[in-house]
Amino acid sequence: MNTHSTDQSSYPRADVDPPSGKLFPHKHLLGIWGLDPTAIKHLLDVADGYVDINRQAVKSAPTCAGLTQINLFFENSTRTLMSFEIAGKRLGLDTISMATGNSSIKKGETMLDTAATLNAMRPDVLVMRHGDSGAVKLLAEKMDCAVINAGDGRSEHPTQALLDALTIRRRKGSIHGQTIVISGDVAHSRVARSNIYLLNAMGARVRVVAPPTLLPADIDRLGVEVFHHMEDGLKGADVVMMLRLQNERMNGAFLPSTREYFHFWGLTREKLKSAKEDVLVMHPGPMNRGVEIASDVADDLDRSAIEEQVEMGVAVRMACIDILTRHLRPEDNA
Amino acid sequence: MKTSYTNARIIDPATNHDAIGTLVVSGNLIEGYGADIDTSDVSETIDCGGKILCPGFIDMRAHAVDAASALAGGITTIILQPDQTTTIDTDAVVERIRHRSVDSQIVSVYPMGTATQGMKGRQIAEIGQMQQSGAVGFTDCNHAVADAQVMRRLLEYANHFEALIVQYAENAELGVDAIAHEGEIATRLGLASVPSAAEAMQIDRDARLAELTGARLHFALISSKDGVEAIRAAKARGIRVTCSTAPHYLHLNDNAIEGYRTFAKVRPPLRSEEDRLALIEAVADGTIDTLVSDHSPKSADVKRLPFAQAASGIVGFETMLALSLAPVHAGKISLMTMLRALTTNPAQLLGLPTGTLAAGSFADFVVFDPNKPWRIDADALISSAKNTPFDTLPVQGQVWRTIADGVSVYEKA
């Protein structure tokens, strides 16, 4: 079943022979940037199917049995790592997770040497997170297998954007035409960037709301409307996605204090009044209650989709692994 | 109850009005002024004897409230600097000061908050909340925000609130330990000194950051020709910078510290005669926007010390008018320009509802005799301390009446 070949020239390359079918003509999932709406829709459609499987008592769908998945995390993570592990296991892959704490990286090995070592172990899927923007792409160039970006620096976090999109699509019926607000530390957020690309590609109206110190230069050129006042930005919004505020931002002089941040930019019931009545509240987690979001908003069962996002995360990651390994399973590649 | 002030030379810099006439006060508001204004229902008439009547002075930089001294100097609005016993760095402190000011109903006190937490230049202060509580500007007083990244983010953040940042114009590294202007006198006296370039460097850098962020930026206490030129260049580029100086920089040069006279120890230091003349010119042509007292009462205990150990600062409320009028009498600065720098300009910079005699505005104004000769007497000052380098100096121009909120709160005996 595993069609790995030592002959590089015969290996299907993304640019020559799209390995994952016409609907998703990419070897890796490194980011949302560069994906067309058809590819995104295909990923979401497949993920939708996995949501149903995940809600059954028996959640195993071992279409990928016998394949190997390595989760390589150079940056701390709990929920994303677990989500990828569960996704792999439900698909029947043998999944191995490695955090930098116990890797050779700590012994001075360069990332590319690590890549070569891992490549020699012949995994079929490599999931990677790294603190530097572009690191996953660099590693992907040295890997024969499919690479999924689980977050690199401030660059991209594609599976987060996909799970957010799936959540919105299931709640709102469509992404097209929705007014979606992304609020918080946009400057340092890979989640914000991936979401901006995806939501724009799918025809949403995207706004960002943050103090000027937390917005990167020329962010409006990425196709978003920029607001500094929360009430203005929330006006008529269908969806509001809050971003996590890192405590380091106080020391970096980006903000005075969490107190002042909550006062002006924290999502409260009062500020939410300017959004639409049925506004959907989202957060990629982990939340800072009383900093970027008030507890009663986070816990509002009618509006908050925060737990649902986590559920969608597993389904989306199953879809990504499934689609990127279909060329290894010709009988499934309909 | 209505009061009229007749036979006054009424000057309102807000409208360039300058003519003899009558001003009518109704309650705590100005009803109007002019040569033939209706005074039929006025219950009290005060003859100003041809003296000048103009908006009460607004002092953008005071380190103590010292209300009686301020009113004696014609100052009806004080901008209190955050370097108080309890540093003004939270909305709670701002609120307390505002409430106390409203309750006193004599001199209006508006606090400035710190720009960074503890004036340490590392973390932005809670500008938004302090502004909501009534802070009119944000400054680290005599500490320049040194880190360019912090300054950039501070300006970006403040700009969101349209808040005014006031920067002390001195490069921190060049100014470390400095107590005098770098030049012959400091060399002869053996005092650590700071060159004028330190002022210009800070202005150049921060003007760039103001341009980058689009924020408003005010430089406190310009003291040198280099500094003036840096401000002029920034304004010519269209950058939103403004600046102030104090009357003592227009009146003294570094000769004043000869003999280690600590009463002339100020920050930034008194500089050369060339600098002093450049400052007068800069006020005259509008490069310098406002005049401040930098009122800083210090007891003799902290002044009668070796120069390096002595406290900096002078008391400035009661001498502000007379010292400011000196270059006017010398024909170097027009009276209108000088009064604008003391009233309308600071009001507009800080967004205050004063600094004008327009009908309907608060009746905060001063009546003064521009020509009255007198001799400054340190012991006769009302202020809480007597640290002035101007003791025994003959001057011209004296406050006759100060009216705050419609009430005559100071009358020259």
XYZ file of C-alpha atoms in Angstrom:
747
model
C 0.000 0.000 0.000
C 2.793 2.362 0.857
C 4.232 3.409 -2.465
C 7.348 5.174 -1.234
C 10.107 4.946 -3.748
C 13.780 5.627 -3.313
C 13.813 6.913 -6.874
C 13.076 10.612 -6.406
C 12.267 11.182 -10.060
C 9.366 8.748 -9.972
C 7.904 10.235 -6.838
C 4.838 12.342 -7.556
C 5.744 15.996 -7.030
C 3.276 18.727 -6.252
C 4.244 20.813 -9.220
C 4.202 17.983 -11.744
C 1.712 15.432 -10.645
C -0.662 16.598 -7.941
C -0.765 13.630 -5.590
C -4.003 14.360 -3.817
C -6.452 14.538 -6.623
C -7.852 17.334 -8.699
C -9.818 18.887 -5.876
C -6.763 19.309 -3.676
C -3.741 19.485 -5.966
C -1.122 19.956 -3.240
C 1.445 17.680 -1.665
C 1.523 19.510 1.671
C -0.706 21.760 3.708
C 1.689 24.555 4.591
C -0.773 27.399 4.686
C -4.049 28.778 3.450
C -2.242 31.283 1.230
C -2.283 29.804 -2.263
C -5.275 27.512 -1.747
C -8.204 28.187 -4.040
C -11.831 28.110 -2.863
C -12.366 24.692 -4.450
C -9.567 23.151 -2.402
C -10.823 24.781 0.784
C -14.382 23.677 0.131
C -13.198 20.128 -0.547
C -11.346 20.017 2.780
C -14.406 21.324 4.600
C -16.735 18.864 2.839
C -14.559 15.892 3.789
C -14.235 17.243 7.356
C -18.015 17.504 7.580
C -18.218 13.758 7.050
C -15.750 13.131 9.860
C -17.820 15.214 12.267
C -20.556 12.585 12.001
C -18.108 9.723 12.551
C -16.641 11.507 15.573
C -20.089 11.692 17.119
C -20.591 7.940 16.932
C -19.744 5.647 19.807
C -17.168 3.873 17.653
C -15.097 6.639 16.168
C -12.521 4.647 14.289
C -12.399 5.051 10.520
C -9.161 3.211 9.809
C -8.809 4.160 6.161
C -5.150 4.983 6.728
C -4.167 1.861 8.664
C -0.507 1.061 8.273
C 0.605 4.621 7.564
C 2.887 6.449 9.932
C 2.327 9.942 11.291
C 4.966 11.909 13.142
C 3.972 14.979 15.143
C 7.028 17.163 15.517
C 6.437 20.090 17.841
C 9.245 22.566 18.394
C 6.882 24.809 20.362
C 4.681 23.983 23.319
C 1.175 22.862 22.561
C -1.430 20.760 24.249
C -4.663 21.051 22.348
C -3.268 21.108 18.813
C -0.907 18.210 19.464
C -3.665 16.117 21.061
C -6.066 16.995 18.287
C -3.609 15.777 15.639
C -2.885 12.618 17.649
C -6.544 11.770 17.980
C -7.158 12.557 14.314
C -4.338 10.233 13.246
C -5.396 7.453 15.587
C -9.015 7.543 14.496
C -7.835 7.150 10.901
C -5.746 4.170 11.928
C -2.275 5.686 11.490
C 0.564 4.814 13.778
C 1.180 8.175 15.381
C 4.306 9.219 17.191
C 4.645 12.585 18.875
C 7.882 14.307 19.585
C 8.325 17.514 21.536
C 11.636 19.371 21.373
C 12.306 18.752 25.043
C 13.511 15.232 24.280
C 14.843 15.617 20.747
C 18.289 15.912 19.274
C 17.559 19.554 18.536
C 18.462 20.183 22.143
C 21.759 18.432 21.482
C 22.651 20.850 18.718
C 21.307 19.108 15.627
C 20.075 21.507 12.951
C 16.469 21.347 11.883
C 17.404 20.072 8.429
C 19.440 17.218 9.908
C 16.447 16.320 12.026
C 14.371 16.377 8.868
C 16.773 14.043 7.078
C 16.730 11.682 10.044
C 12.965 11.643 10.227
C 12.685 11.259 6.477
C 14.820 8.134 6.657
C 12.255 6.630 9.025
C 9.756 6.919 6.182
C 6.752 8.544 7.738
C 3.718 9.198 5.566
C 2.548 12.323 7.308
C 4.610 14.820 9.237
C 2.788 17.364 11.382
C 5.031 20.166 12.482
C 4.908 23.257 14.651
C 7.788 25.703 14.966
C 8.332 29.111 16.519
C 9.896 30.604 13.386
C 7.879 31.761 10.414
C 8.743 29.690 7.328
C 10.384 26.838 9.269
C 7.743 24.290 8.273
C 8.094 25.158 4.602
C 11.878 24.789 4.842
C 11.527 21.355 6.405
C 8.883 20.319 3.901
C 11.359 20.849 1.077
C 13.476 18.033 2.538
C 10.666 15.572 3.228
C 9.260 12.971 0.870
C 5.995 12.665 2.780
C 3.097 15.065 3.204
C 3.781 17.851 5.699
C 1.025 19.615 7.628
C 1.783 22.952 9.203
C 0.509 22.991 12.784
C 1.618 26.601 13.227
C 4.835 28.392 12.270
C 5.848 31.633 13.949
C 3.569 34.490 12.995
C 3.005 33.034 9.550
C 0.209 30.473 9.319
C -1.888 27.976 11.239
C -3.987 26.514 8.436
C -5.851 23.791 10.334
C -7.046 26.387 12.854
C -8.465 28.522 10.052
C -10.108 25.448 8.528
C -11.715 24.391 11.784
C -12.932 27.950 12.315
C -14.378 27.957 8.810
C -16.097 24.618 9.382
C -17.596 25.936 12.609
C -18.917 29.051 10.888
C -20.249 27.107 7.907
C -22.137 24.672 10.101
C -23.586 27.401 12.323
C -24.298 30.033 9.694
C -24.873 27.868 6.614
C -22.235 29.690 4.616
C -19.112 31.792 4.946
C -19.896 33.891 1.920
C -21.251 37.331 2.784
C -20.725 37.039 6.541
C -19.162 39.970 8.377
C -16.415 38.440 10.469
C -14.433 40.349 13.076
C -10.984 39.235 14.197
C -9.981 41.034 17.369
C -6.834 41.041 19.452
C -3.134 40.626 18.904
C -3.225 40.443 15.117
C 0.427 41.497 14.857
C 1.729 38.319 16.463
C -1.007 35.945 15.351
C -0.634 33.195 12.768
C -4.265 32.291 13.437
C -5.336 35.760 12.296
C -3.313 35.543 9.088
C -4.611 32.103 8.090
C -8.150 33.173 8.891
C -7.861 36.382 6.884
C -6.689 34.433 3.811
C -9.342 31.751 4.146
C -12.297 33.955 4.947
C -11.425 36.328 2.118
C -11.074 33.434 -0.314
C -14.531 32.194 0.687
C -16.158 35.589 0.211
C -16.558 36.868 3.767
C -16.131 40.506 4.778
C -13.256 40.501 7.205
C -12.522 43.158 9.820
C -9.724 43.423 12.336
C -10.109 45.328 15.591
C -7.150 46.064 17.854
C -5.146 48.889 19.366
C -2.703 50.238 16.771
C 0.223 48.656 18.617
C -1.180 45.181 17.959
C -1.766 45.631 14.234
C 1.037 44.977 11.741
C 1.895 47.520 9.055
C -0.288 47.596 5.943
C -2.677 44.970 7.322
C -5.403 46.610 5.232
C -3.545 45.438 2.135
C -4.430 41.865 3.115
C -8.035 42.665 2.369
C -9.393 43.581 5.777
C -11.149 46.609 7.127
C -9.240 48.065 10.079
C -10.886 49.321 13.271
C -9.371 50.520 16.519
C -12.581 50.930 18.512
C -14.309 47.713 19.530
C -17.833 49.101 19.276
C -17.227 50.378 15.728
C -15.658 47.135 14.603
C -18.421 44.973 16.051
C -21.226 46.922 14.399
C -23.415 44.474 12.513
C -20.957 41.576 12.885
C -22.099 37.984 12.260
C -19.050 36.382 13.815
C -16.393 37.632 16.219
C -13.159 35.720 16.620
C -11.135 36.734 19.667
C -7.399 36.124 19.761
C -5.387 35.202 22.797
C -3.406 38.046 24.353
C 0.034 36.922 25.465
C 1.197 38.365 28.762
C 4.563 39.196 27.182
C 2.838 42.008 25.313
C 2.759 44.115 28.480
C 6.513 43.941 28.890
C 7.054 44.721 25.247
C 5.266 48.070 25.752
C 2.523 47.089 23.316
C -0.104 47.708 25.992
C -0.316 49.294 29.443
C -2.016 46.453 31.333
C -4.529 43.643 31.058
C -6.913 45.869 33.037
C -6.821 48.626 30.455
C -6.937 46.111 27.601
C -10.089 44.518 28.973
C -11.643 47.932 29.537
C -11.294 48.981 25.915
C -10.932 45.755 23.896
C -12.204 42.930 26.079
C -15.299 41.261 24.618
C -18.174 41.959 27.012
C -21.955 41.652 26.707
C -22.129 45.424 26.575
C -19.781 45.731 23.601
C -21.434 42.760 21.861
C -24.674 44.743 21.720
C -23.443 46.513 18.597
C -23.027 43.153 16.821
C -25.931 41.224 15.320
C -28.310 39.564 17.769
C -27.239 36.065 16.668
C -23.507 36.840 16.607
C -21.239 33.825 16.913
C -18.358 34.153 19.403
C -15.195 32.186 18.739
C -11.766 31.818 20.331
C -8.891 29.544 19.301
C -7.990 28.941 22.956
C -6.601 28.888 25.467
C -8.690 31.815 26.699
C -7.653 34.520 29.153
C -10.915 35.164 30.931
C -11.208 38.792 31.968
C -8.470 39.861 29.553
C -9.693 39.461 25.982
C -13.067 37.926 26.810
C -15.536 38.165 29.677
C -16.551 34.867 31.253
C -20.257 35.322 30.654
C -19.629 35.826 26.935
C -17.321 32.816 26.690
C -19.881 30.660 28.488
C -22.935 31.912 26.601
C -24.353 28.674 25.188
C -26.351 30.415 22.468
C -23.523 32.425 21.026
C -20.229 30.857 22.024
C -18.836 28.230 19.645
C -15.592 27.818 21.522
C -16.041 24.156 22.454
C -17.460 23.351 19.057
C -14.260 24.722 17.516
C -12.268 22.106 19.406
C -14.581 19.375 18.143
C -14.280 20.604 14.562
C -10.510 20.607 14.994
C -10.321 16.812 15.113
C -12.565 16.430 12.065
C -10.607 18.980 10.028
C -7.292 17.340 10.887
C -8.677 13.925 9.932
C -9.730 15.411 6.603
C -6.293 16.902 6.007
C -4.479 13.652 6.781
C -6.982 11.672 4.703
C -6.728 13.905 1.646
C -2.952 14.265 1.730
C -2.451 10.486 1.904
C -5.025 9.418 -0.683
C -2.384 8.931 -3.352
C -0.887 6.259 -1.108
C -4.233 4.437 -1.116
C -5.194 4.233 -4.802
C -8.331 2.238 -4.067
C -9.720 5.144 -1.981
C -8.709 7.823 -4.434
C -12.023 8.067 -6.208
C -25.858 88.604 39.144
C -23.911 90.523 36.505
C -20.608 92.323 36.770
C -19.058 94.573 34.163
C -15.364 95.317 33.694
C -15.286 98.667 31.950
C -12.539 100.785 30.459
C -10.398 97.723 29.777
C -8.056 97.029 26.894
C -9.651 93.707 26.005
C -7.311 91.248 24.297
C -8.624 87.867 23.164
C -5.870 85.968 21.337
C -8.452 83.442 20.161
C -9.870 86.071 17.790
C -6.975 88.583 17.681
C -9.290 91.119 19.326
C -7.483 94.091 20.901
C -9.593 97.159 21.727
C -10.827 99.249 24.628
C -14.224 98.119 25.835
C -16.354 96.488 28.488
C -16.669 92.832 29.408
C -19.821 91.579 31.112
C -19.820 88.553 33.368
C -23.049 86.772 34.190
C -22.665 84.248 36.987
C -19.645 82.151 36.088
C -19.835 82.802 32.351
C -18.709 85.593 30.070
C -21.802 87.181 28.556
C -19.879 89.201 26.023
C -17.546 92.119 25.449
C -17.217 95.159 23.221
C -17.203 98.936 23.097
C -20.974 99.344 23.198
C -22.163 96.222 24.981
C -25.460 96.469 26.915
C -24.736 97.037 30.623
C -28.248 98.068 31.707
C -28.880 95.195 34.153
C -25.358 95.062 35.610
C -25.248 95.182 39.413
C -21.533 95.864 39.839
C -19.170 97.864 37.665
C -15.419 97.670 37.929
C -13.315 100.335 36.223
C -10.145 98.730 34.888
C -8.480 102.078 34.238
C -7.273 101.105 30.767
C -5.451 97.995 31.965
C -5.301 94.855 29.823
C -8.007 92.235 30.280
C -7.234 88.836 28.733
C -8.066 85.156 29.323
C -6.619 83.687 32.515
C -3.198 82.154 31.981
C -2.951 78.405 31.485
C 0.223 76.923 32.901
C 0.947 73.670 31.101
C 3.679 72.598 33.447
C 3.467 72.983 37.230
C 4.832 70.558 39.782
C 2.647 71.850 42.636
C -0.845 73.362 42.844
C 0.120 76.294 45.105
C -3.249 77.928 44.298
C -2.821 81.337 45.961
C 0.507 81.866 44.226
C -0.973 80.877 40.860
C -3.887 83.314 41.163
C -1.502 86.107 42.162
C 0.288 85.392 38.883
C -2.937 85.537 36.850
C -2.941 81.776 36.319
C -6.439 80.300 36.418
C -5.641 76.855 35.028
C -2.824 74.627 36.213
C -1.669 71.462 34.488
C -0.276 69.417 37.329
C 2.677 67.224 36.426
C 2.542 63.539 37.452
C 5.675 63.683 39.657
C 3.667 64.152 42.853
C 4.160 62.405 46.192
C 1.619 59.919 44.867
C 2.616 59.548 41.237
C -0.261 60.290 38.887
C -0.284 57.003 37.022
C -3.769 55.537 37.499
C -7.305 56.694 36.784
C -8.023 56.699 40.529
C -5.375 59.346 41.250
C -6.479 61.417 38.259
C -10.074 61.316 39.453
C -9.157 62.398 42.967
C -7.249 65.420 41.688
C -10.063 66.411 39.332
C -12.663 66.153 42.090
C -10.581 68.191 44.481
C -10.181 70.841 41.779
C -13.907 71.007 41.026
C -14.685 71.260 44.742
C -12.207 74.088 45.344
C -13.762 76.303 42.636
C -10.770 78.605 42.620
C -8.039 77.484 40.299
C -8.748 74.756 37.750
C -6.352 71.843 38.084
C -6.007 69.306 35.302
C -3.518 66.516 35.881
C -1.178 64.950 33.387
C -0.599 61.241 33.850
C 2.677 59.431 33.415
C 3.490 58.264 29.901
C 5.095 55.054 31.118
C 4.575 53.104 34.305
C 6.569 54.585 37.179
C 8.151 56.977 34.622
C 10.654 54.182 33.981
C 10.297 54.239 30.205
C 9.557 50.539 29.826
C 5.804 49.884 29.987
C 3.087 52.164 28.660
C 0.921 53.718 31.367
C -2.870 53.262 31.411
C -3.409 56.210 29.124
C -6.923 55.350 27.994
C -8.403 55.037 31.448
C -6.543 58.055 32.831
C -7.815 60.124 29.928
C -11.383 59.001 30.607
C -10.915 60.190 34.188
C -9.734 63.635 33.093
C -5.986 63.523 32.420
C -5.147 66.037 29.672
C -1.725 64.774 28.673
C 0.908 62.187 29.440
C 4.524 62.765 30.316
C 7.401 61.260 32.247
C 8.334 64.788 33.418
C 12.090 65.153 33.496
C 12.700 61.686 32.120
C 12.784 61.338 28.369
C 11.303 58.067 27.133
C 14.640 56.761 25.904
C 13.820 53.457 24.195
C 12.772 54.170 20.609
C 10.572 51.085 20.422
C 8.732 52.025 23.614
C 8.355 55.613 22.350
C 7.012 54.396 19.021
C 4.411 52.165 20.653
C 3.552 54.847 23.187
C 2.818 57.297 20.366
C 0.837 54.688 18.431
C -1.198 53.820 21.477
C -1.747 57.442 22.513
C -2.747 58.366 18.976
C -5.669 55.963 19.198
C -7.003 58.139 22.029
C -5.847 61.425 20.430
C -3.914 61.835 23.678
C -1.078 64.347 23.893
C 2.325 62.936 24.789
C 4.770 65.395 26.303
C 8.401 64.404 25.923
C 11.343 65.820 27.827
C 13.738 66.824 25.060
C 17.038 65.431 26.200
C 18.940 62.392 25.011
C 19.129 60.315 28.170
C 22.639 58.984 27.657
C 24.169 62.378 26.910
C 22.237 63.950 29.749
C 23.205 61.459 32.432
C 24.209 63.254 35.675
C 24.340 66.584 33.804
C 23.564 69.677 35.855
C 24.806 72.456 33.577
C 25.059 73.511 29.952
C 28.171 72.221 28.230
C 30.424 75.229 27.752
C 32.989 77.517 29.302
C 31.122 78.144 32.533
C 30.464 74.486 33.293
C 34.102 73.742 32.499
C 35.371 76.472 34.809
C 32.973 75.496 37.602
C 33.769 71.822 37.103
C 30.154 70.748 36.655
C 28.930 67.730 34.677
C 27.241 69.116 31.596
C 25.005 68.319 28.648
C 25.416 69.811 25.158
C 22.578 71.429 23.217
C 22.925 68.614 20.712
C 21.308 66.286 23.245
C 18.104 68.317 22.950
C 18.129 68.429 19.169
C 18.855 64.691 18.899
C 15.853 63.780 21.014
C 13.598 66.097 19.010
C 14.890 64.742 15.684
C 14.297 61.135 16.688
C 10.903 61.646 18.231
C 9.685 63.875 15.409
C 10.414 60.942 13.087
C 8.402 58.664 15.329
C 5.561 61.188 15.434
C 5.653 61.267 11.655
C 5.672 57.461 11.460
C 2.755 57.058 13.837
C 0.800 60.202 12.947
C 0.619 61.025 16.647
C 0.697 64.422 18.343
C 3.838 65.152 20.301
C 4.761 68.073 22.528
C 8.286 68.804 23.693
C 8.597 70.351 27.122
C 11.014 73.151 27.953
C 13.026 73.828 24.826
C 16.228 75.481 25.999
C 18.591 75.759 23.040
C 19.045 77.149 19.555
C 19.696 73.622 18.245
C 16.431 72.522 19.812
C 14.548 75.397 18.213
C 15.984 74.536 14.811
C 15.004 70.879 15.212
C 11.427 71.887 16.057
C 11.307 74.307 13.151
C 12.460 71.584 10.754
C 9.883 69.120 12.063
C 7.064 71.640 11.746
C 8.193 72.460 8.205
C 7.760 68.774 7.362
C 4.189 68.962 8.556
C 4.736 66.750 11.611
C 2.300 67.297 14.485
C 4.862 68.586 16.985
C 4.545 71.512 19.368
C 6.760 72.763 22.161
C 7.059 75.052 25.108
C 9.682 76.936 27.018
C 9.692 78.811 30.325
C 10.244 82.542 30.960
C 13.506 81.879 32.802
C 15.057 80.544 29.596
C 14.101 83.806 27.888
C 15.580 85.833 30.716
C 18.750 84.096 31.882
C 21.775 82.393 30.418
C 24.316 80.163 32.129
C 26.032 83.158 33.679
C 23.305 82.868 36.294
C 24.910 79.782 37.838
C 28.229 81.589 38.428
C 29.222 81.265 42.044
C 27.331 77.932 42.135
C 24.018 79.730 42.592
C 21.699 76.776 43.030
C 18.565 78.964 42.723
C 19.410 79.066 39.008
C 19.742 75.295 38.793
C 17.028 74.050 36.469
C 16.472 71.179 34.079
C 17.218 71.504 31.229
C 20.069 73.830 32.224
C 20.234 77.530 31.396
C 22.292 77.754 28.228
C 24.325 80.353 26.335
C 23.332 83.888 25.388
C 23.016 82.761 21.762
C 20.530 80.127 22.853
C 18.542 82.635 24.898
C 18.208 84.990 21.928
C 17.177 82.118 19.651
C 14.428 81.170 22.099
C 13.009 84.705 22.108
C 12.974 84.674 18.329
C 11.264 81.274 18.349
C 8.469 82.527 20.609
C 8.083 85.570 18.373
C 7.716 83.531 15.173
C 5.475 80.865 16.731
C 8.003 78.014 16.621
C 7.544 77.810 20.384
C 3.833 77.412 21.043
C 3.402 77.844 24.763
C 5.059 79.377 27.794
C 5.036 77.416 31.043
C 6.239 78.266 34.532
C 7.663 74.830 35.452
C 6.666 75.970 38.961
C 8.617 73.840 41.375
C 8.702 74.974 45.016
C 11.820 73.759 46.831
C 12.693 74.591 50.377
C 16.036 76.207 51.194
C 17.084 72.899 52.769
C 17.293 71.219 49.387
C 18.693 74.270 47.602
C 21.500 75.273 49.989
C 23.669 72.321 49.079
C 26.650 71.742 46.806
C 25.464 72.422 43.243
C 25.429 68.759 42.221
C 23.330 67.761 45.228
C 20.930 70.709 45.218
C 17.407 70.245 43.913
C 16.520 71.606 40.478
C 13.664 73.973 39.841
C 12.349 77.429 40.599
C 9.016 78.907 41.638
C 7.458 80.505 38.592
C 3.785 81.379 39.059
C 4.110 84.919 40.389
C 6.928 86.011 38.089
C 5.566 84.458 34.889
C 3.736 87.537 33.570
C 6.425 90.119 34.339
C 9.231 87.945 32.935
C 7.201 87.124 29.816
C 6.540 90.810 29.205
C 10.252 91.716 29.227
C 10.859 90.716 25.588
C 7.540 92.403 24.721
C 8.713 95.665 26.226
C 12.024 95.206 24.406
C 10.088 95.007 21.140
C 11.186 91.425 20.393
C 7.831 89.675 20.740
C 4.376 91.112 20.069
C 1.984 91.325 23.000
C -0.621 89.280 21.132
C 1.850 86.472 20.409
C 3.009 86.391 24.000
C -0.512 86.285 25.395
C -1.469 83.592 22.883
C 1.394 81.438 24.196
C 0.004 81.905 27.711
C -3.681 81.320 26.953
C -5.174 80.187 23.650
C -2.340 77.929 22.518
C -2.186 75.731 25.630
C -6.014 75.602 25.730
C -6.169 74.324 22.167
C -3.296 71.864 22.663
C -4.966 70.354 25.713
C -8.557 70.680 24.531
C -9.564 72.884 27.467
C -12.746 75.001 27.512
C -10.756 78.097 28.542
C -8.162 80.419 27.018
C -10.731 82.640 25.307
C -13.089 85.483 26.146
C -15.758 84.264 23.734
C -19.355 84.770 24.868
C -20.556 81.754 26.820
C -17.114 80.595 27.939
C -16.076 80.300 31.574
C -15.268 83.644 33.196
C -11.578 82.879 33.807
C -9.609 86.019 33.068
C -6.957 88.370 34.332
C -6.635 92.155 34.409
C -3.063 93.431 34.448
C -1.107 96.635 34.103
C 1.558 95.883 31.469
C 3.730 98.839 32.448
C 3.611 98.849 36.248
C 7.202 98.773 37.525
C 8.020 96.686 40.569
C 10.863 94.754 42.096
C 10.654 91.006 42.611
C 11.014 90.259 46.304
C 11.509 86.602 47.131
C 10.326 87.048 50.691
C 7.095 88.687 49.513
C 6.138 85.746 47.286
C 2.940 83.990 48.321
C 4.200 80.667 47.000
C 4.956 77.819 49.374
C 8.708 78.228 48.787
C 10.868 81.159 47.760
C 13.366 79.527 45.423
C 13.669 82.146 42.686
C 16.810 83.410 40.976
C 14.998 86.702 40.309
C 15.056 88.174 43.820
C 15.450 92.005 43.679
C 15.099 92.054 39.859
C 13.258 95.171 38.640
C 10.475 94.199 36.250
C 7.489 95.760 34.474
C 3.922 94.435 34.408
C 1.756 93.300 37.283
C -1.504 91.438 37.829
C -4.293 93.671 39.169
C -7.248 91.253 39.321
C -7.649 87.544 38.722
C -11.167 86.276 38.068
C -11.813 82.538 38.191
C -15.227 81.060 37.444
C -16.731 84.560 37.602
C -15.356 85.297 41.064
C -12.637 87.851 41.761
C -10.140 85.584 43.532
C -7.103 87.855 43.596
C -6.907 91.594 43.941
C -3.598 93.432 44.099
C -3.495 95.413 47.315
